[in-house]
Amino acid sequence: MGVAIFLALLVAPEDSDQGISQRIFYIHVPIALTAYFCFGLGAWKALRLLVRGEERHDLESYVAIHQGTIFGVLTLVTGSIWAKASWGHWWLWSEDQLVLFLVLFLFYCAYFMLRFSLEEGPRRARSSAVYALFGVVLIPVSFLAIRLAEGLIHPTVFTRDGPQMSASMFATFCVAWAAVTLLAYVLYRVELVGKRLDADLHELREILR
Amino acid sequence: MIRARALEKRYGRKRVFAGIDLDLPADGFLVVTGANGSGKTTLLRVLTGLASATRGELRVEADRGRIGHLAHEPLVYRELSALENLDLFGRLYRVPERRERIGMLLERFGLWEARNERVAAYSRGMLQRLALCRTLLHDPDLLVLDEPFSALDEEGAALLDRELAELAGNRAFVVSTHDPARLAPLSTARLALT
Amino acid sequence: MTYLTDVSALARKDLKIELRARDTLPAMLLFVLSTLVVFHFALPAESASDAAYGLLWVAIVFTALLGLSRAWVPEHEHGVLDGLILAPCDRSAIWLGKTLATLAFLLAAQVVALPAFALFFASLDVTAVAGVVLADVGICVVGSLLAAMAAASRARELLLPLLVLPLSIPLIVGGVGAAISPDGERYLLFLALYDAVFAVLSWASFEYVVTE
């Protein structure tokens, strides 16, 4: 699966405009999409926890957001590499997506702070769930805000002509996307299994004592 | 009034209590005993609905507004007077003829003279008396009292004895205490937590 | 109807406590004024008034944080919050009452802060003031819920700014936009949207964060 990424990278078709630096697009964008997906999944699990009150959703929500944050950081890193290669700056405030990820990064770091400073139990589960829900609402709201702020700094009309990709570029992109999603899913399962095993072990030890 | 089966409460990995079975009729008087840290307070909080049980089955046949809970802390605002505190809670509990009821309770618990003083200036015993007023304010069907005798002087404790004796018999009581002998004449059931 | 009387009883109780104890409002007033004075010296002498608007927003957000960190203190002494939660009123009324009281303090602080800003730095027009009010609503709506969450944690005062600041970024964008952009209405609309969305979310979720 990891091989798929590199294959896609090496076989990736030439880009007329940006040359080699454009190739990071195949990693950067799937990672960003996966991060969004993880945040969304975390919020969905949080909603289930609040509505249904099933405790296992707490852990699932936490693990999904944990993965989302990891992929969010990767997005920031790959994004700034891309920015450096394309425009010669490590950081550009005019890059909506990057700024959004910075906001989200701060937000989800606060999420972890909240979790770690509450005593384990239903209150922590629900508080984190509520905060996770705020997170998914914050994503579109911040995006809108960043767009608006953008217009403040240099008022331009935003027309987003869709990414013009050749068929082979699109195929590469899809492969990369699938690979990253699969990677995220595997990491999610692994962390979840690990955490659950840990909890079970603890319970077992308590019973034996 | 209360029916619980295999009730268990844990905070994450820490278990507070487990395997509690309870059947309390609408006129029952349950005395809960146990050492410090045995989960008395948590059990009472679960029964009032302030905390939720982790596992097991619990049915309490009283609406939130029909439960009176006396906690460790008095649950009143420090910066308000006794009268203002009870008036606020009387509103929230939709007590009919609020003023008369509040006046009667303050009188009975010997706080009438101090009714306009800020609660911050109250002694621990006065706070406990005010907390009792707050608990009884809406004439609840289920009374959940956590160590009601703590901080009360002789006179206050005797007052509470009379109050409990008067109310017991047509209401359900859950009372935690370190001194079960005091409540022995009223109690219909005992639960010892370990 | 009883919902509204509950809310007003709870909010009036907060105002009464504040009038008696004077814990929060004087501190907020003094804080926002000192911040503005500090900013005067922090700002380069020749900088544009646009920069000053930015600083006004920093002052507003931090003043709001100061007020919010005190918001649930009366409930925490003597465990009153448990008493309110046990009452048969809708639990969201507790949140709404607290939000209104906090908003009243914040607006009162700004009755002083905005003229002071106009005097020291740059004038404010109607849209700018409307932006401030709408952003105040937003920050109180979100903040009173998050403050209740933070109050139950070990970190308390430390945690609240961390929780609130990322969520207040859109408010700052909207508020600054309303002050300096030629078409400020768009930003006001955005602020109103933010307020509505997060008010509904906080209103619906308060019950979950106060029980164990």
Coordinates of C-alpha atoms in Angstrom, one line a residue:
Chain A
M1 CA 0.0 0.0 0.0
G2 CA 2.8 2.3 0.9
V3 CA 4.4 1.1 -2.3
A4 CA 1.4 2.4 -4.2
I5 CA 2.2 5.9 -3.1
F6 CA 5.7 5.8 -4.4
L7 CA 4.7 4.1 -7.6
A8 CA 2.2 6.8 -8.1
L9 CA 4.9 9.3 -7.4
L10 CA 7.4 7.9 -9.8
V11 CA 5.0 7.2 -12.6
A12 CA 3.3 10.5 -12.1
P13 CA 3.0 12.4 -15.3
E14 CA 5.0 15.5 -16.0
D15 CA 3.6 18.8 -15.1
S16 CA 4.2 21.7 -17.4
D17 CA 3.8 24.5 -14.9
Q18 CA 5.5 23.6 -11.7
G19 CA 7.7 20.6 -12.6
I20 CA 8.8 18.3 -9.9
S21 CA 7.3 20.3 -7.0
Q22 CA 3.8 19.6 -8.3
R23 CA 4.2 15.9 -7.4
I24 CA 3.8 16.6 -3.8
F25 CA 0.2 17.5 -4.7
Y26 CA -0.4 13.7 -4.9
I27 CA 0.4 13.3 -1.3
H28 CA -0.6 16.7 0.1
V29 CA -4.2 16.7 -1.1
P30 CA -5.1 13.1 -0.2
I31 CA -3.6 13.6 3.3
A32 CA -5.6 16.8 3.7
L33 CA -8.8 15.0 2.6
T34 CA -8.1 12.1 4.9
A35 CA -7.6 14.5 7.8
Y36 CA -11.0 16.1 7.1
F37 CA -12.5 12.6 6.9
C38 CA -11.0 11.6 10.3
F39 CA -12.3 14.8 11.9
G40 CA -15.7 14.1 10.5
L41 CA -15.6 10.5 11.6
G42 CA -14.6 11.7 15.1
A43 CA -17.5 14.0 15.2
W44 CA -19.9 11.4 13.9
K45 CA -18.8 9.0 16.7
A46 CA -19.1 11.9 19.2
L47 CA -22.7 12.5 18.1
R48 CA -23.4 8.8 18.5
L49 CA -22.0 8.9 22.0
L50 CA -24.2 11.8 22.9
V51 CA -27.3 10.4 21.4
R52 CA -26.9 6.8 22.2
G53 CA -24.7 7.0 25.3
E54 CA -22.6 4.1 24.3
E55 CA -19.2 4.4 25.9
R56 CA -17.2 2.7 23.2
H57 CA -17.8 5.6 20.9
D58 CA -15.7 7.8 23.1
L59 CA -12.6 5.9 22.4
E60 CA -13.4 5.6 18.7
S61 CA -14.0 9.4 18.5
Y62 CA -10.8 10.1 20.3
V63 CA -8.8 7.7 18.1
A64 CA -10.3 9.2 14.9
I65 CA -9.4 12.7 16.0
H66 CA -6.0 11.6 17.0
Q67 CA -5.4 10.2 13.5
G68 CA -7.0 13.4 12.0
T69 CA -4.5 15.5 13.9
I70 CA -1.6 13.5 12.8
F71 CA -2.7 13.8 9.2
G72 CA -3.4 17.5 9.8
V73 CA 0.2 18.0 10.9
L74 CA 1.4 16.1 7.8
T75 CA -0.8 18.4 5.7
L76 CA 0.8 21.4 7.2
V77 CA 4.3 20.0 6.6
T78 CA 3.7 18.9 3.0
G79 CA 1.8 22.1 2.4
S80 CA 4.6 24.3 3.4
I81 CA 7.1 22.2 1.5
W82 CA 4.9 22.7 -1.5
A83 CA 4.7 26.4 -0.8
K84 CA 8.4 26.6 -0.5
A85 CA 9.0 24.8 -3.8
S86 CA 6.3 26.7 -5.7
W87 CA 6.5 30.2 -4.3
G88 CA 9.7 30.2 -2.3
H89 CA 8.1 30.8 1.0
W90 CA 7.6 28.3 3.8
W91 CA 4.4 29.9 4.9
L92 CA 1.8 31.9 2.9
W93 CA -1.2 33.4 4.7
S94 CA -2.9 33.6 1.4
E95 CA -3.1 29.8 1.2
D96 CA -6.6 29.2 2.5
Q97 CA -6.2 25.5 3.1
L98 CA -3.0 25.8 5.0
V99 CA -4.3 28.5 7.3
L100 CA -7.4 26.5 7.9
F101 CA -5.3 23.5 8.9
L102 CA -3.4 25.8 11.3
V103 CA -6.6 26.8 13.0
L104 CA -7.8 23.2 13.1
F105 CA -4.4 22.2 14.5
L106 CA -4.8 24.7 17.3
F107 CA -8.3 23.6 17.9
Y108 CA -7.6 19.9 18.1
C109 CA -4.6 20.5 20.3
A110 CA -7.0 22.2 22.7
Y111 CA -9.2 19.1 22.4
F112 CA -6.3 17.0 23.7
M113 CA -5.7 19.4 26.5
L114 CA -9.3 19.2 27.5
R115 CA -9.2 15.5 27.5
F116 CA -6.1 15.2 29.5
S117 CA -7.2 17.6 32.2
L118 CA -10.6 16.0 32.8
E119 CA -11.0 13.0 35.1
E120 CA -11.8 9.8 33.1
G121 CA -15.5 9.1 33.1
P122 CA -18.7 10.1 31.3
R123 CA -18.2 13.8 31.8
R124 CA -14.9 13.7 30.0
A125 CA -16.5 11.5 27.2
R126 CA -19.3 14.0 26.7
S127 CA -17.3 17.1 27.0
S128 CA -14.8 15.9 24.5
A129 CA -17.7 14.8 22.2
V130 CA -19.3 18.3 22.4
Y131 CA -15.9 19.9 21.6
A132 CA -15.4 17.5 18.7
L133 CA -18.8 18.5 17.3
F134 CA -17.8 22.1 17.6
G135 CA -14.8 21.1 15.5
V136 CA -16.6 20.0 12.5
V137 CA -18.8 23.0 12.6
L138 CA -15.7 25.2 12.9
I139 CA -14.3 23.7 9.7
P140 CA -16.7 25.3 7.3
V141 CA -17.1 28.4 9.4
S142 CA -13.4 29.0 9.6
F143 CA -13.1 28.3 5.9
L144 CA -15.6 31.0 5.2
A145 CA -13.9 33.3 7.6
I146 CA -10.5 32.8 6.0
R147 CA -12.0 33.4 2.6
L148 CA -13.5 36.6 3.9
A149 CA -10.2 37.7 5.5
E150 CA -8.4 36.9 2.3
G151 CA -10.7 39.4 0.5
L152 CA -9.7 42.0 3.2
I153 CA -6.0 41.7 2.5
H154 CA -6.2 41.8 -1.3
P155 CA -9.7 42.1 -2.5
T156 CA -9.9 39.8 -5.5
V157 CA -12.8 37.9 -6.9
F158 CA -12.5 34.2 -6.2
T159 CA -13.1 32.0 -9.1
R160 CA -12.0 28.6 -8.7
D161 CA -11.7 26.9 -12.0
G162 CA -11.6 23.2 -11.2
P163 CA -8.3 21.4 -11.2
Q164 CA -7.4 20.7 -14.7
M165 CA -6.0 17.3 -14.7
S166 CA -5.2 14.9 -17.4
A167 CA -6.6 11.4 -17.1
S168 CA -3.4 9.9 -16.0
M169 CA -2.8 12.6 -13.4
F170 CA -6.3 12.0 -12.1
A171 CA -5.7 8.2 -11.9
T172 CA -2.5 8.8 -10.0
F173 CA -4.4 11.1 -7.7
C174 CA -7.1 8.5 -7.1
V175 CA -4.5 5.8 -6.3
A176 CA -2.7 8.0 -3.9
W177 CA -6.0 9.0 -2.3
A178 CA -7.0 5.4 -1.8
A179 CA -3.6 4.5 -0.5
V180 CA -3.6 7.3 2.1
T181 CA -7.2 6.5 3.2
L182 CA -6.3 2.9 3.6
L183 CA -3.2 3.9 5.6
A184 CA -5.4 6.1 7.9
Y185 CA -7.9 3.3 8.3
V186 CA -5.2 0.8 9.3
L187 CA -3.6 3.2 11.7
Y188 CA -7.1 3.9 13.2
R189 CA -7.8 0.2 13.7
V190 CA -4.3 -0.5 15.1
E191 CA -4.6 2.3 17.6
L192 CA -8.1 1.3 18.6
V193 CA -7.2 -2.3 19.1
G194 CA -4.2 -1.2 21.2
K195 CA -6.3 1.1 23.4
R196 CA -9.0 -1.5 23.8
L197 CA -6.6 -4.2 24.7
D198 CA -5.0 -1.9 27.3
A199 CA -8.4 -1.3 28.8
D200 CA -9.4 -5.0 28.8
L201 CA -6.1 -5.9 30.4
H202 CA -6.7 -3.4 33.1
E203 CA -10.1 -4.7 33.9
L204 CA -8.9 -8.3 33.9
R205 CA -6.2 -7.4 36.3
E206 CA -8.7 -5.7 38.6
I207 CA -10.9 -8.7 38.6
L208 CA -8.0 -11.0 39.4
R209 CA -6.9 -8.9 42.3
Chain B
M1 CA -39.8 4.1 44.3
I2 CA -36.3 2.9 43.5
R3 CA -35.3 -0.4 41.8
A4 CA -31.7 -1.1 41.0
R5 CA -30.1 -4.3 39.7
A6 CA -26.4 -4.9 39.5
L7 CA -25.7 -1.2 39.6
E8 CA -22.1 -0.3 38.9
K9 CA -20.3 3.0 38.6
R10 CA -16.8 3.5 37.4
Y11 CA -14.8 6.5 36.4
G12 CA -12.7 5.2 33.5
R13 CA -10.8 2.4 35.1
K14 CA -11.5 3.2 38.7
R15 CA -14.5 1.3 40.1
V16 CA -16.5 3.1 42.7
F17 CA -19.1 0.5 43.5
A18 CA -20.5 -2.6 41.8
G19 CA -23.2 -5.2 42.1
I20 CA -25.7 -3.0 44.0
D21 CA -29.3 -4.3 44.2
L22 CA -32.0 -2.1 45.7
D23 CA -35.7 -2.2 46.1
L24 CA -37.1 0.8 47.9
P25 CA -40.9 1.2 48.3
A26 CA -42.5 4.7 48.2
D27 CA -42.5 4.8 52.0
G28 CA -39.2 3.1 52.6
F29 CA -36.3 4.4 54.6
L30 CA -32.9 3.1 53.4
V31 CA -29.8 3.8 55.5
V32 CA -26.5 3.6 53.6
T33 CA -23.4 3.0 55.6
G34 CA -19.8 2.4 54.6
A35 CA -16.3 3.7 55.3
N36 CA -15.0 6.9 53.8
G37 CA -14.4 6.4 50.1
S38 CA -16.7 3.4 49.8
G39 CA -18.9 5.2 47.3
K40 CA -21.8 6.4 49.4
T41 CA -21.8 9.9 47.9
T42 CA -21.4 8.6 44.4
L43 CA -24.3 6.1 44.9
L44 CA -26.5 8.9 46.1
R45 CA -25.5 11.1 43.2
V46 CA -26.4 8.2 40.8
L47 CA -29.8 7.9 42.5
T48 CA -30.6 11.6 42.1
G49 CA -29.5 11.6 38.5
L50 CA -26.5 13.9 39.0
A51 CA -24.3 11.0 37.8
S52 CA -25.1 8.1 35.5
A53 CA -24.5 4.5 36.3
T54 CA -21.9 2.8 34.1
R55 CA -23.7 -0.6 34.1
G56 CA -26.8 -2.2 35.5
E57 CA -30.4 -1.2 35.6
L58 CA -31.8 1.7 37.6
R59 CA -35.4 2.9 37.8
V60 CA -36.3 5.9 40.0
E61 CA -40.1 6.6 40.0
A62 CA -39.8 10.3 40.8
D63 CA -39.3 13.2 38.4
R64 CA -36.2 15.3 38.8
G65 CA -38.4 18.0 40.4
R66 CA -39.8 15.6 43.0
I67 CA -36.4 14.6 44.4
G68 CA -34.8 16.5 47.3
H69 CA -31.0 16.1 47.6
L70 CA -28.9 17.1 50.5
A71 CA -25.3 17.0 49.4
H72 CA -22.0 17.4 51.2
E73 CA -22.0 21.0 50.1
P74 CA -25.0 23.2 50.8
L75 CA -25.6 24.0 47.1
V76 CA -26.5 27.7 47.8
Y77 CA -24.9 30.9 46.5
R78 CA -22.5 32.5 48.9
E79 CA -23.2 36.0 47.9
L80 CA -27.0 35.8 48.2
S81 CA -28.9 35.8 51.4
A82 CA -30.8 32.7 52.7
L83 CA -34.1 34.3 51.5
E84 CA -32.8 35.1 48.0
N85 CA -31.3 31.6 47.7
L86 CA -34.5 29.9 48.6
D87 CA -36.5 32.3 46.5
L88 CA -34.5 31.4 43.4
F89 CA -34.8 27.6 44.1
G90 CA -38.5 28.0 44.9
R91 CA -38.9 29.6 41.4
L92 CA -37.0 26.9 39.7
Y93 CA -38.9 24.2 41.5
R94 CA -42.2 26.0 40.9
V95 CA -43.1 25.9 44.5
P96 CA -46.7 27.1 45.1
E97 CA -47.1 29.9 47.6
R98 CA -43.4 30.2 47.7
R99 CA -43.1 33.0 50.2
E100 CA -45.2 31.3 52.9
R101 CA -43.4 28.0 52.4
I102 CA -39.9 29.7 52.6
G103 CA -40.9 31.7 55.7
M104 CA -42.2 28.6 57.4
L105 CA -39.1 26.6 56.7
L106 CA -36.7 29.3 57.8
E107 CA -38.7 29.7 61.0
R108 CA -38.6 26.0 61.7
F109 CA -34.9 25.7 61.2
G110 CA -34.1 28.7 63.2
L111 CA -32.8 30.9 60.4
W112 CA -35.5 33.5 60.3
E113 CA -33.4 36.1 62.1
A114 CA -30.5 35.6 59.7
R115 CA -32.7 35.4 56.6
N116 CA -31.3 38.6 55.0
E117 CA -27.6 37.9 55.8
R118 CA -25.3 36.8 53.0
V119 CA -24.7 33.1 53.2
A120 CA -20.9 33.7 53.2
A121 CA -21.3 35.0 56.7
Y122 CA -23.1 31.8 57.9
S123 CA -21.4 29.2 60.1
R124 CA -21.1 25.6 59.0
G125 CA -24.1 24.5 61.1
M126 CA -26.3 27.3 59.7
L127 CA -25.3 26.4 56.2
Q128 CA -26.4 22.8 56.9
R129 CA -29.7 24.1 58.2
L130 CA -30.2 26.2 55.1
A131 CA -29.3 23.2 53.0
L132 CA -32.0 21.3 54.7
C133 CA -34.5 24.1 54.0
R134 CA -33.5 23.9 50.3
T135 CA -33.9 20.2 50.3
L136 CA -37.4 20.2 51.8
L137 CA -38.5 23.4 49.9
H138 CA -40.5 21.6 47.2
D139 CA -41.9 18.9 49.5
P140 CA -40.2 16.1 47.6
D141 CA -41.4 12.5 47.3
L142 CA -37.9 11.1 47.4
L143 CA -35.3 12.5 49.8
V144 CA -31.7 11.6 49.2
L145 CA -29.6 12.9 52.1
D146 CA -25.9 12.6 52.3
E147 CA -24.7 12.7 56.0
P148 CA -27.5 15.0 57.1
F149 CA -26.2 15.2 60.6
S150 CA -22.8 16.5 59.8
A151 CA -21.9 20.0 61.2
L152 CA -25.2 20.2 63.1
D153 CA -25.0 21.0 66.8
E154 CA -27.1 19.2 69.5
E155 CA -30.1 21.4 68.9
G156 CA -29.9 21.1 65.2
A157 CA -29.5 17.4 65.2
A158 CA -32.5 17.0 67.5
L159 CA -34.5 19.2 65.2
L160 CA -33.5 17.1 62.2
D161 CA -34.5 13.9 64.2
R162 CA -38.0 15.3 64.7
E163 CA -38.2 16.5 61.1
L164 CA -37.2 13.0 59.8
A165 CA -39.6 11.2 62.1
E166 CA -42.4 13.4 60.9
L167 CA -41.7 13.0 57.2
A168 CA -40.8 9.3 57.3
G169 CA -43.6 6.9 56.5
N170 CA -45.2 8.7 53.5
R171 CA -42.0 9.4 51.6
A172 CA -39.0 7.5 50.4
F173 CA -35.7 8.2 52.0
V174 CA -32.1 7.3 51.2
V175 CA -29.8 8.5 53.9
S176 CA -26.1 7.9 54.2
T177 CA -24.6 8.1 57.6
H178 CA -21.7 7.1 59.9
D179 CA -24.1 6.8 62.8
P180 CA -26.8 4.2 61.8
A181 CA -27.9 3.8 65.4
R182 CA -29.4 7.3 65.3
L183 CA -31.6 6.4 62.4
A184 CA -32.4 2.9 63.5
P185 CA -35.9 3.6 64.7
L186 CA -36.8 5.0 61.2
S187 CA -34.9 2.7 58.9
T188 CA -36.6 0.0 57.0
A189 CA -33.6 -1.2 55.1
R190 CA -29.8 -1.1 55.3
L191 CA -27.2 -1.1 52.7
A192 CA -23.6 -1.5 53.7
L193 CA -21.0 -0.5 51.0
T194 CA -17.6 -1.9 51.2
Chain C
M1 CA -43.0 30.9 29.0
T2 CA -41.7 29.3 32.3
Y3 CA -38.5 28.8 30.3
L4 CA -38.1 32.5 29.9
T5 CA -38.9 33.3 33.5
D6 CA -36.3 30.7 34.6
V7 CA -33.7 32.2 32.4
S8 CA -34.4 35.7 33.6
A9 CA -34.4 34.6 37.3
L10 CA -31.0 32.9 36.7
A11 CA -29.6 35.9 34.8
R12 CA -30.8 38.4 37.4
K13 CA -29.3 36.4 40.1
D14 CA -25.9 36.7 38.4
L15 CA -26.3 40.5 38.1
K16 CA -27.3 40.7 41.7
I17 CA -24.3 38.7 42.8
E18 CA -22.0 40.9 40.7
L19 CA -23.5 44.1 42.1
R20 CA -22.9 42.8 45.6
A21 CA -19.5 41.2 45.2
R22 CA -18.1 43.4 42.4
D23 CA -15.7 40.6 41.4
T24 CA -15.8 40.7 37.7
L25 CA -16.9 43.9 36.0
P26 CA -14.5 46.4 37.6
A27 CA -11.6 44.0 36.7
M28 CA -12.9 43.8 33.1
L29 CA -13.2 47.5 32.8
L30 CA -9.7 48.1 34.2
F31 CA -8.3 45.4 32.0
V32 CA -9.7 46.6 28.7
L33 CA -8.5 50.2 29.5
S34 CA -5.0 49.1 30.5
T35 CA -4.8 47.0 27.4
L36 CA -5.7 49.9 25.1
V37 CA -3.0 52.0 26.8
V38 CA -0.4 49.3 26.5
F39 CA -1.3 48.9 22.9
H40 CA -0.7 52.6 22.3
F41 CA 2.9 52.1 23.3
A42 CA 3.2 48.8 21.5
L43 CA 2.0 50.2 18.2
P44 CA 4.7 52.0 16.1
A45 CA 4.0 55.7 16.1
E46 CA 3.2 56.0 12.4
S47 CA 1.1 52.8 12.0
A48 CA -2.2 52.9 10.2
S49 CA -5.5 53.0 12.1
D50 CA -6.2 49.6 10.5
A51 CA -3.7 48.1 12.8
A52 CA -5.3 49.7 15.8
Y53 CA -8.6 48.0 14.9
G54 CA -6.8 44.7 15.1
L55 CA -5.6 45.6 18.5
L56 CA -9.1 46.6 19.6
W57 CA -10.1 43.0 18.8
V58 CA -7.3 41.5 20.8
A59 CA -8.4 43.6 23.7
I60 CA -12.0 42.6 23.3
V61 CA -11.2 38.9 23.1
F62 CA -9.0 38.9 26.2
T63 CA -11.5 41.0 28.2
A64 CA -14.2 38.4 27.3
L65 CA -11.9 35.6 28.4
L66 CA -11.4 37.4 31.7
G67 CA -15.1 37.6 32.2
L68 CA -15.7 34.1 31.1
S69 CA -13.1 32.6 33.4
R70 CA -15.1 34.1 36.3
A71 CA -18.5 33.1 34.9
W72 CA -19.1 29.9 36.8
V73 CA -17.2 30.8 40.0
P74 CA -20.4 31.5 42.0
E75 CA -21.7 28.2 41.0
H76 CA -18.6 26.4 41.9
E77 CA -18.5 27.7 45.5
H78 CA -20.7 25.4 47.6
G79 CA -21.5 23.3 44.5
V80 CA -24.5 25.3 43.5
L81 CA -24.3 24.0 39.9
D82 CA -25.5 20.6 41.2
G83 CA -28.4 22.3 42.8
L84 CA -29.4 24.0 39.6
I85 CA -29.0 20.8 37.6
L86 CA -31.3 19.0 40.0
A87 CA -34.0 21.6 39.6
P88 CA -36.8 20.6 37.2
C89 CA -36.2 23.5 34.8
D90 CA -34.7 22.8 31.4
R91 CA -31.0 22.6 31.9
S92 CA -30.3 24.8 28.9
A93 CA -31.9 27.6 30.8
I94 CA -28.9 27.5 33.1
W95 CA -26.6 28.0 30.1
L96 CA -28.8 30.8 28.6
G97 CA -29.0 32.7 31.9
K98 CA -25.3 32.5 32.3
T99 CA -24.7 33.6 28.7
L100 CA -27.0 36.6 29.1
A101 CA -25.3 37.7 32.3
T102 CA -21.8 37.3 30.8
L103 CA -22.9 39.2 27.8
A104 CA -24.3 42.0 30.0
F105 CA -20.9 42.4 31.7
L106 CA -19.0 42.3 28.4
L107 CA -21.3 44.9 26.8
A108 CA -20.9 47.1 29.9
A109 CA -17.1 46.8 29.6
Q110 CA -17.4 47.9 26.0
V111 CA -19.6 50.9 26.8
V112 CA -16.3 52.2 28.3
A113 CA -13.8 50.5 26.0
L114 CA -15.3 51.7 22.6
P115 CA -15.4 55.5 23.4
A116 CA -11.9 55.1 24.9
F117 CA -10.8 53.5 21.7
A118 CA -12.3 56.2 19.6
L119 CA -10.6 58.8 21.8
F120 CA -7.2 57.2 21.7
F121 CA -7.0 55.6 18.3
A122 CA -9.6 55.9 15.6
S123 CA -13.2 56.5 15.1
L124 CA -15.8 53.7 15.0
D125 CA -18.8 53.7 12.7
V126 CA -22.1 52.0 13.2
T127 CA -21.1 48.8 11.4
A128 CA -18.0 48.5 13.5
V129 CA -20.0 48.8 16.7
A130 CA -22.6 46.3 15.4
G131 CA -19.7 44.0 14.6
V132 CA -18.5 44.3 18.2
V133 CA -21.9 43.5 19.6
L134 CA -22.4 40.5 17.3
A135 CA -19.0 39.1 18.1
D136 CA -19.7 39.6 21.8
V137 CA -22.8 37.5 21.5
G138 CA -20.8 34.8 19.7
I139 CA -18.0 34.7 22.2
C140 CA -20.4 34.6 25.2
V141 CA -22.5 31.9 23.6
V142 CA -19.6 29.6 23.0
G143 CA -17.6 30.8 26.0
S144 CA -20.1 30.1 28.7
L145 CA -20.4 26.5 27.5
L146 CA -16.7 26.0 27.3
A147 CA -16.2 27.7 30.6
A148 CA -18.5 25.2 32.2
M149 CA -16.5 22.5 30.6
A150 CA -13.2 24.0 31.8
A151 CA -14.5 24.6 35.3
A152 CA -14.8 20.8 35.7
S153 CA -11.2 20.2 34.7
R154 CA -8.0 20.2 36.6
A155 CA -6.5 23.0 34.5
R156 CA -9.5 25.4 34.8
E157 CA -8.4 29.0 34.1
L158 CA -5.5 27.7 32.0
L159 CA -7.7 25.6 29.8
L160 CA -10.4 28.2 28.9
P161 CA -8.3 30.4 26.6
L162 CA -7.0 27.4 24.8
L163 CA -10.5 26.2 24.2
V164 CA -12.0 29.5 23.2
L165 CA -9.3 31.1 21.0
P166 CA -9.4 28.8 18.0
L167 CA -13.2 29.2 18.0
S168 CA -13.0 32.9 18.2
I169 CA -10.8 33.3 15.1
P170 CA -13.8 33.6 12.8
L171 CA -15.3 36.2 15.1
I172 CA -12.2 38.3 14.9
V173 CA -12.2 38.0 11.1
G174 CA -15.8 39.1 11.1
G175 CA -15.3 41.9 13.6
V176 CA -12.2 43.4 11.9
G177 CA -13.9 43.1 8.6
A178 CA -16.9 45.0 9.8
A179 CA -14.7 47.8 11.1
I180 CA -12.4 48.3 8.1
S181 CA -14.1 46.8 5.0
P182 CA -16.2 49.1 2.8
D183 CA -18.9 46.5 2.6
G184 CA -19.1 45.7 6.3
E185 CA -22.6 44.2 6.0
R186 CA -21.2 41.0 4.6
Y187 CA -19.1 40.6 7.7
L188 CA -22.1 41.4 9.9
L189 CA -24.0 38.7 8.1
F190 CA -21.2 36.3 8.7
L191 CA -21.1 37.1 12.4
A192 CA -24.8 36.7 12.7
L193 CA -24.5 33.3 11.0
Y194 CA -21.7 32.3 13.4
D195 CA -23.8 33.4 16.4
A196 CA -26.9 31.5 15.2
V197 CA -25.0 28.2 14.5
F198 CA -23.0 28.1 17.7
A199 CA -25.9 29.3 19.8
V200 CA -28.0 26.3 18.7
L201 CA -25.0 24.0 19.2
S202 CA -24.2 25.2 22.7
W203 CA -27.9 25.4 23.7
A204 CA -28.3 21.7 22.7
S205 CA -25.1 20.4 24.2
F206 CA -25.0 22.1 27.6
E207 CA -26.9 19.4 29.3
Y208 CA -24.3 16.8 28.3
V209 CA -21.3 18.6 29.8
V210 CA -22.7 19.2 33.3
T211 CA -23.7 15.7 34.3
E212 CA -21.3 12.9 35.2

